[in-house]
Coordinates of C-alpha atoms and ligand atoms in Angstrom, one line a residue:
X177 CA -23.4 27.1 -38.7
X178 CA -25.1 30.6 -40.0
X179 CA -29.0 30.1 -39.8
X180 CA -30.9 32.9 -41.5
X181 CA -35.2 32.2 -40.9
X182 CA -37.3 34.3 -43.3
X183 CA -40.6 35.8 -42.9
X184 CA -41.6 34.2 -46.7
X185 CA -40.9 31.7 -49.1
X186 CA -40.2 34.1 -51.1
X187 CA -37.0 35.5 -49.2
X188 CA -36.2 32.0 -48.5
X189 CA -35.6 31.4 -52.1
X190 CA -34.4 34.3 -53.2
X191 CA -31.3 34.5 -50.5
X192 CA -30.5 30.8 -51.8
X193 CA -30.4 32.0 -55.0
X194 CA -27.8 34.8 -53.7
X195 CA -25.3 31.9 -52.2
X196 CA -25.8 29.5 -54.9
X197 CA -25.2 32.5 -57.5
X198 CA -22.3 33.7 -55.9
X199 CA -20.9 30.3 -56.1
X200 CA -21.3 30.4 -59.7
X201 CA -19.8 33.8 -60.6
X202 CA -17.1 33.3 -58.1
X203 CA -16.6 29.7 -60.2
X204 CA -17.9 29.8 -63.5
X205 CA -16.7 25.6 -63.7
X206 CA -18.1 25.4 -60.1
X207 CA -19.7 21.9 -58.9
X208 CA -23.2 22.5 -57.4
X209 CA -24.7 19.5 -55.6
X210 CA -28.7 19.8 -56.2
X211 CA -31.8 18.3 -54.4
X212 CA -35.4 18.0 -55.1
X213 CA -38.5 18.0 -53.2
X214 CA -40.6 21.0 -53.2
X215 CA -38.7 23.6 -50.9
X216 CA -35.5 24.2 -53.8
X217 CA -38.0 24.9 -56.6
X218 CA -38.5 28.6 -55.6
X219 CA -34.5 28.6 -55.9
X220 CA -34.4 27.2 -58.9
X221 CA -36.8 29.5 -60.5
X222 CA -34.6 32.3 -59.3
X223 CA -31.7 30.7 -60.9
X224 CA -33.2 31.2 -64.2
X225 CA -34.7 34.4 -64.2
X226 CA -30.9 35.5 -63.3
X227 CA -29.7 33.5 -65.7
X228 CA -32.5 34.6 -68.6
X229 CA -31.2 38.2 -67.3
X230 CA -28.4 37.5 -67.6
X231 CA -26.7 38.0 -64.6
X232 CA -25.8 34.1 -64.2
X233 CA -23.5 32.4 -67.1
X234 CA -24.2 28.3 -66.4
X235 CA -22.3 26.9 -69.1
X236 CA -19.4 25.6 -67.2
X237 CA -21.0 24.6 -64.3
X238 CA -21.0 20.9 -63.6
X239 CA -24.0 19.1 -61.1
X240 CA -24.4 16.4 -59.3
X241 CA -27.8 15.0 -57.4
X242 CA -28.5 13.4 -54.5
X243 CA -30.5 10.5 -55.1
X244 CA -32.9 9.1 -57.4
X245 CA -35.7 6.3 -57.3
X246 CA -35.0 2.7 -57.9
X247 CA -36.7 1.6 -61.1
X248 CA -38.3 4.8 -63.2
X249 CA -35.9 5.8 -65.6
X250 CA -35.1 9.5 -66.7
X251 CA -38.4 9.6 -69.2
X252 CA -40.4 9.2 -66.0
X253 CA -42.4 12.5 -65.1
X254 CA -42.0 11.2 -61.0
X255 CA -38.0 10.3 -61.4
X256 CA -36.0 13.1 -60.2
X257 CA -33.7 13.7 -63.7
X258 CA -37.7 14.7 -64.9
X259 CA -37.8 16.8 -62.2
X260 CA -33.8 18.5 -62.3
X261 CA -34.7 18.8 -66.2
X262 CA -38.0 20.6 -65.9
X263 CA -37.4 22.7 -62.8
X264 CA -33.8 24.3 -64.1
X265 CA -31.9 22.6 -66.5
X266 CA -33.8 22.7 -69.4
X267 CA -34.2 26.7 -68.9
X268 CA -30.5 27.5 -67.7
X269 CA -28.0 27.5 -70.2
X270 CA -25.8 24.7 -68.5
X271 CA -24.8 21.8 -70.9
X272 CA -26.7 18.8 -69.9
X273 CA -23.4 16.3 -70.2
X274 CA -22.3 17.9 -67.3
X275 CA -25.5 17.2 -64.6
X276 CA -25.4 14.4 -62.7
X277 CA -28.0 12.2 -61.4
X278 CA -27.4 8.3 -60.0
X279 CA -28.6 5.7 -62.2
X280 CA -31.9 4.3 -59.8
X281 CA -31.2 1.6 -63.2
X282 CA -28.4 0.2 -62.7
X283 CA -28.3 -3.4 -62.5
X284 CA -25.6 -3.3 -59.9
X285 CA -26.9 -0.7 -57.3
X286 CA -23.6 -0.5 -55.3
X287 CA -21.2 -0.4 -58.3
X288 CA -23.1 2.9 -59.2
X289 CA -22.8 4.1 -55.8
X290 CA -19.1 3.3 -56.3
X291 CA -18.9 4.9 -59.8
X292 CA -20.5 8.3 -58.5
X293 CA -18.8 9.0 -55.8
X294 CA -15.5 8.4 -58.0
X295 CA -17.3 10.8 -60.6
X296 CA -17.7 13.5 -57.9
X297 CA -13.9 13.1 -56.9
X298 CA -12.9 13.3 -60.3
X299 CA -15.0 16.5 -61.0
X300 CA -12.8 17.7 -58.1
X301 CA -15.3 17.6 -55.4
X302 CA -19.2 19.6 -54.3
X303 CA -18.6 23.6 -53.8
X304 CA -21.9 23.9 -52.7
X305 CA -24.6 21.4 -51.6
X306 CA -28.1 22.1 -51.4
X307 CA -30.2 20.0 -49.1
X308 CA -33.9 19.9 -48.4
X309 CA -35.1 17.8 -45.2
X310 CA -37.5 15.2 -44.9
X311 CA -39.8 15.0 -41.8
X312 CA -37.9 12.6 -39.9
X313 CA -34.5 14.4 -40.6
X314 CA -33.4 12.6 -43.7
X315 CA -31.5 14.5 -46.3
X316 CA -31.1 13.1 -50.0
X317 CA -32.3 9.4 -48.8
X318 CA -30.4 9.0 -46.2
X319 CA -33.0 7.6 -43.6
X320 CA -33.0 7.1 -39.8
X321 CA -30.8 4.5 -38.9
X322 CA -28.6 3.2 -36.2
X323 CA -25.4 3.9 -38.1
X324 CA -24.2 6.9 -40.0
X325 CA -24.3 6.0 -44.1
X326 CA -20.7 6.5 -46.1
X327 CA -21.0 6.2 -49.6
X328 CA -23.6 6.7 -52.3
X329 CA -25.5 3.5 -51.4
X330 CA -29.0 1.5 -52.3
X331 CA -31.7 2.5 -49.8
X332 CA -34.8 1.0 -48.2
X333 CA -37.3 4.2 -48.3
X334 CA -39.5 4.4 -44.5
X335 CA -42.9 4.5 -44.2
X336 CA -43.0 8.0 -43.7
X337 CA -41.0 8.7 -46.5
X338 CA -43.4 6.9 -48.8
X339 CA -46.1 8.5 -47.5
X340 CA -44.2 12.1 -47.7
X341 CA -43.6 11.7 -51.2
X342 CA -47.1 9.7 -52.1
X343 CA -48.5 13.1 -53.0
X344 CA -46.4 13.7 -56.0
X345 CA -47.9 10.0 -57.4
X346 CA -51.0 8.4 -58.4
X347 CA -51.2 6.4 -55.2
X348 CA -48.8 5.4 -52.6
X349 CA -48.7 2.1 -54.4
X350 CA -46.6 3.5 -57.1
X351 CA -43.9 5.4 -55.2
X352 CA -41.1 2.9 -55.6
X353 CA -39.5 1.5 -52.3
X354 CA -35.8 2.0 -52.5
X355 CA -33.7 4.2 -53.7
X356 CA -30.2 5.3 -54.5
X357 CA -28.5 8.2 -52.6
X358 CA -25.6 10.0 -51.9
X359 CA -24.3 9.1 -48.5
X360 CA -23.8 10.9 -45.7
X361 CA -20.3 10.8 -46.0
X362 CA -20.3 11.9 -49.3
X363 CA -23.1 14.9 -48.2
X364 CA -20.3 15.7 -45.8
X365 CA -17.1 16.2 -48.1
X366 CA -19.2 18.9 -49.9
X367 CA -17.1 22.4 -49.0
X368 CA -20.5 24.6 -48.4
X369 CA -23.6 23.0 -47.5
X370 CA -27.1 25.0 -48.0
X371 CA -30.1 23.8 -46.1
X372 CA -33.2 24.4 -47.1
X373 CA -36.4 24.3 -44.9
X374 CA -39.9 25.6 -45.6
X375 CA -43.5 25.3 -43.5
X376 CA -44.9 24.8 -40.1
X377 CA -44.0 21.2 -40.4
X378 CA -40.8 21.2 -40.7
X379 CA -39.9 23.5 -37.5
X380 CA -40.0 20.1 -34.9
X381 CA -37.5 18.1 -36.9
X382 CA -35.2 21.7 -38.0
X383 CA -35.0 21.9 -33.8
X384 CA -33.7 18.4 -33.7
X385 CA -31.2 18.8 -36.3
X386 CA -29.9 21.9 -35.4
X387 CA -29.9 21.8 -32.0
X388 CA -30.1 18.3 -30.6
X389 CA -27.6 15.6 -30.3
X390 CA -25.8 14.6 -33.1
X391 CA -27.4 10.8 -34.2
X392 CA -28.2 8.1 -37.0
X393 CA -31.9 8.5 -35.9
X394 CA -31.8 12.2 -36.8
X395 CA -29.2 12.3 -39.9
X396 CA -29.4 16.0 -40.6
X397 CA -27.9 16.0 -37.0
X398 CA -24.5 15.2 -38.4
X399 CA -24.0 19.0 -40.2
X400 CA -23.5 20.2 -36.9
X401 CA -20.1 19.2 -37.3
X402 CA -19.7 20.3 -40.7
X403 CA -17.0 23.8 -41.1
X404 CA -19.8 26.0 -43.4
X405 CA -23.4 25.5 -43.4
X406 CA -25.7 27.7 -44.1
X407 CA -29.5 27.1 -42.9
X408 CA -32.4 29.1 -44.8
X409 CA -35.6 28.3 -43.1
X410 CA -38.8 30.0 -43.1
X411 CA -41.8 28.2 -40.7
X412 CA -44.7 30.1 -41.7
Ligands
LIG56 C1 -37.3 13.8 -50.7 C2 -35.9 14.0 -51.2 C3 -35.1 14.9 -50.3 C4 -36.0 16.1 -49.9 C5 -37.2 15.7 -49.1 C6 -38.1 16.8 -48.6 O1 -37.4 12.7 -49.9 N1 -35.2 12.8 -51.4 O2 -33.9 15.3 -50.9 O3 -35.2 17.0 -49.0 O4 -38.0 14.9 -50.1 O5 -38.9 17.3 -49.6 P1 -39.7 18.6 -49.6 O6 -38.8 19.7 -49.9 O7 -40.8 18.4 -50.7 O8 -40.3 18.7 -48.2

């Protein structure tokens, strides 16, 4: 695991942008696997400025999301297809057929799950993923638990979750209370993981992850064992 800590926000995003831009020049038909949440939004804006430069060609690049809510469809300014649209893809050049987000829809809930991790074999497989964390260590939705989560799977959001995300709603009594997420085992077959951690807030749990033992109740823990992680975190 290589852990670089920045003095800024700034730096943070920018030397994200240099890993996941390497990917992409290195790959042209690359398969990034995207997050959302606040801290990859400085990284995404550096994504297009390189690609409105020109320095970064996206058209042949394929995506794939973590997670999505249960129950708001694309349309929906809080559903995270809103967000990957207006944060990057609609200002990168990258054919929108080819991003990815799980259906929060879907009647069946575990036949998508099924259905997108197939998709992501099929597409040959994540080059790079790029995780945020949540305060109590969850990555995509992947909550505390006493079990490590497989597949992409139907989730019961925690308390602290809802409360986490409340501030991007009206109230808390609109962020929905399940979701659907890429599991941990399918977090773990991506062949470059980027983690992403920004503020004062997030140094406790970072400590827990990185360093502490490897658990359910911590799931971040489990990228200690991954072969190529890269951490970016700035605490300030
Ligand atoms: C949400 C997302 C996660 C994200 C987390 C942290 O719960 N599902 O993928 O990592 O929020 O968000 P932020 O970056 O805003 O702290």
């Amino acid at each position: 695991m290589k852990i670089i800590e920045t003095n800024s926000y700034e730096e943070l995003s920018r030397i994200a942008a240099d890993l996941v831009g390497a990917q992409v020049i290195l790959k042209p038909d690359c398969v990034l696997g995207l997050a959302t949440g606040s801290t990859p939004i400085g990284l995404y804006d550096n994504l297009i400025a390189r690609c409105k430069d020109g320095t970064l060609d996206f058209s042949a690049v394929r995506s794939v999301n973590l997670d999505e809510y249960c129950g708001l469809d694309g349309s929906n300014d809080q559903s995270y297809r809103y967000f990957m649209d207006t944060h990057l893809f609609n200002h990168v050049n990258i054919d929108k057929e080819n991003t990815h987000v799980p259906s929060g829809l879907a009647a069946d809930l575990a036949a998508e799950g099924e259905q997108y991790d197939a998709m992501i074999r099929e597409l040959g497989g994540i080059d790079i993923q790029v995780l945020g964390i949540g305060l109590d260590g969850h990555i995509g939705f992947n909550e505390p638990d006493d079990h490590f989560t497989g597949p992409t799977h139907e989730v019961e959001l925690d308390p602290s979750t809802i409360e986490a995300n409340a501030r991007f709603f009206a109230s808390i009594d609109d962020v929905p209370r399940s979701a659907i997420t890429m599991g941990m085992a399918s977090i773990m077959q991506a062949r470059k993981i980027l983690l992403l951690a920004s503020g004062a807030n997030k140094k406790e749990i970072m400590d827990k992850a990185l360093f502490g033992p490897i658990t359910p109740q911590v799931p971040a823990s489990l990228l200690q064992i991954h072969p190529d992680v890269t951490v970016i975190c700035c605490y300030k």
